[in-house]
Amino acid sequence: MPFAQIYLIEGRTTEQKRAVIEKVTQALQEAVGAPKENVRVWITEVPKENWGIAGVSVKDLGR
C-alpha cells in the first residue's frame, strides 16, 4: 500500500488539495502499478511561521 505524505504551507484551497490527492494517487498508480484503492495520501498543512527558508520563516519572507 503506497503512502504519500505531502507537506504544504497553509493557505491552499480545498480544490487545490483535492487536485494534489488526485494527481499523487494517479502518479503512484502509474509508477508502481498500485490500485488506486490502495493508495493513501496525507496532506499536512504547516503554519507559515513554522516553515523556514534560508534561516527565515516563510511568514517573515512575506510568502
GROMACS .gro file of C-alpha atoms in nm:
model
   63
    1MET     CA    1   0.000   0.000   0.000
    2PRO     CA    2   0.177   0.318  -0.116
    3PHE     CA    3   0.157   0.606   0.129
    4ALA     CA    4   0.249   0.962   0.027
    5GLN     CA    5   0.293   1.231   0.288
    6ILE     CA    6   0.278   1.586   0.149
    7TYR     CA    7   0.374   1.895   0.346
    8LEU     CA    8   0.227   2.225   0.227
    9ILE     CA    9   0.237   2.575   0.366
   10GLU     CA   10  -0.110   2.662   0.490
   11GLY     CA   11  -0.348   2.853   0.268
   12ARG     CA   12  -0.434   2.614  -0.015
   13THR     CA   13  -0.798   2.579  -0.110
   14THR     CA   14  -0.997   2.259  -0.072
   15GLU     CA   15  -1.000   2.229  -0.451
   16GLN     CA   16  -0.620   2.254  -0.466
   17LYS     CA   17  -0.581   1.985  -0.201
   18ARG     CA   18  -0.826   1.760  -0.386
   19ALA     CA   19  -0.617   1.805  -0.701
   20VAL     CA   20  -0.299   1.711  -0.512
   21ILE     CA   21  -0.462   1.397  -0.376
   22GLU     CA   22  -0.594   1.300  -0.720
   23LYS     CA   23  -0.267   1.363  -0.906
   24VAL     CA   24  -0.042   1.198  -0.645
   25THR     CA   25  -0.270   0.895  -0.644
   26GLN     CA   26  -0.256   0.879  -1.024
   27ALA     CA   27   0.125   0.914  -1.024
   28LEU     CA   28   0.170   0.629  -0.775
   29GLN     CA   29  -0.077   0.415  -0.966
   30GLU     CA   30   0.121   0.468  -1.288
   31ALA     CA   31   0.471   0.447  -1.134
   32VAL     CA   32   0.434   0.137  -0.919
   33GLY     CA   33   0.119  -0.025  -1.054
   34ALA     CA   34  -0.073   0.010  -0.729
   35PRO     CA   35  -0.451   0.001  -0.750
   36LYS     CA   36  -0.581   0.347  -0.665
   37GLU     CA   37  -0.791   0.194  -0.387
   38ASN     CA   38  -0.465   0.106  -0.210
   39VAL     CA   39  -0.301   0.449  -0.238
   40ARG     CA   40  -0.306   0.674   0.068
   41VAL     CA   41  -0.224   1.047   0.058
   42TRP     CA   42  -0.179   1.251   0.372
   43ILE     CA   43  -0.154   1.630   0.348
   44THR     CA   44  -0.006   1.817   0.642
   45GLU     CA   45  -0.053   2.193   0.640
   46VAL     CA   46   0.226   2.383   0.812
   47PRO     CA   47   0.176   2.734   0.950
   48LYS     CA   48   0.390   2.994   0.772
   49GLU     CA   49   0.577   3.078   1.091
   50ASN     CA   50   0.677   2.711   1.126
   51TRP     CA   51   0.835   2.680   0.779
   52GLY     CA   52   1.179   2.827   0.721
   53ILE     CA   53   1.383   2.902   0.411
   54ALA     CA   54   1.747   3.005   0.443
   55GLY     CA   55   1.708   3.078   0.813
   56VAL     CA   56   1.394   3.290   0.783
   57SER     CA   57   1.032   3.191   0.834
   58VAL     CA   58   0.807   3.198   0.530
   59LYS     CA   59   0.581   3.440   0.716
   60ASP     CA   60   0.872   3.682   0.763
   61LEU     CA   61   0.961   3.642   0.396
   62GLY     CA   62   0.610   3.758   0.308
   63ARG     CA   63   0.513   3.444   0.122
   0.00000   0.00000   0.00000
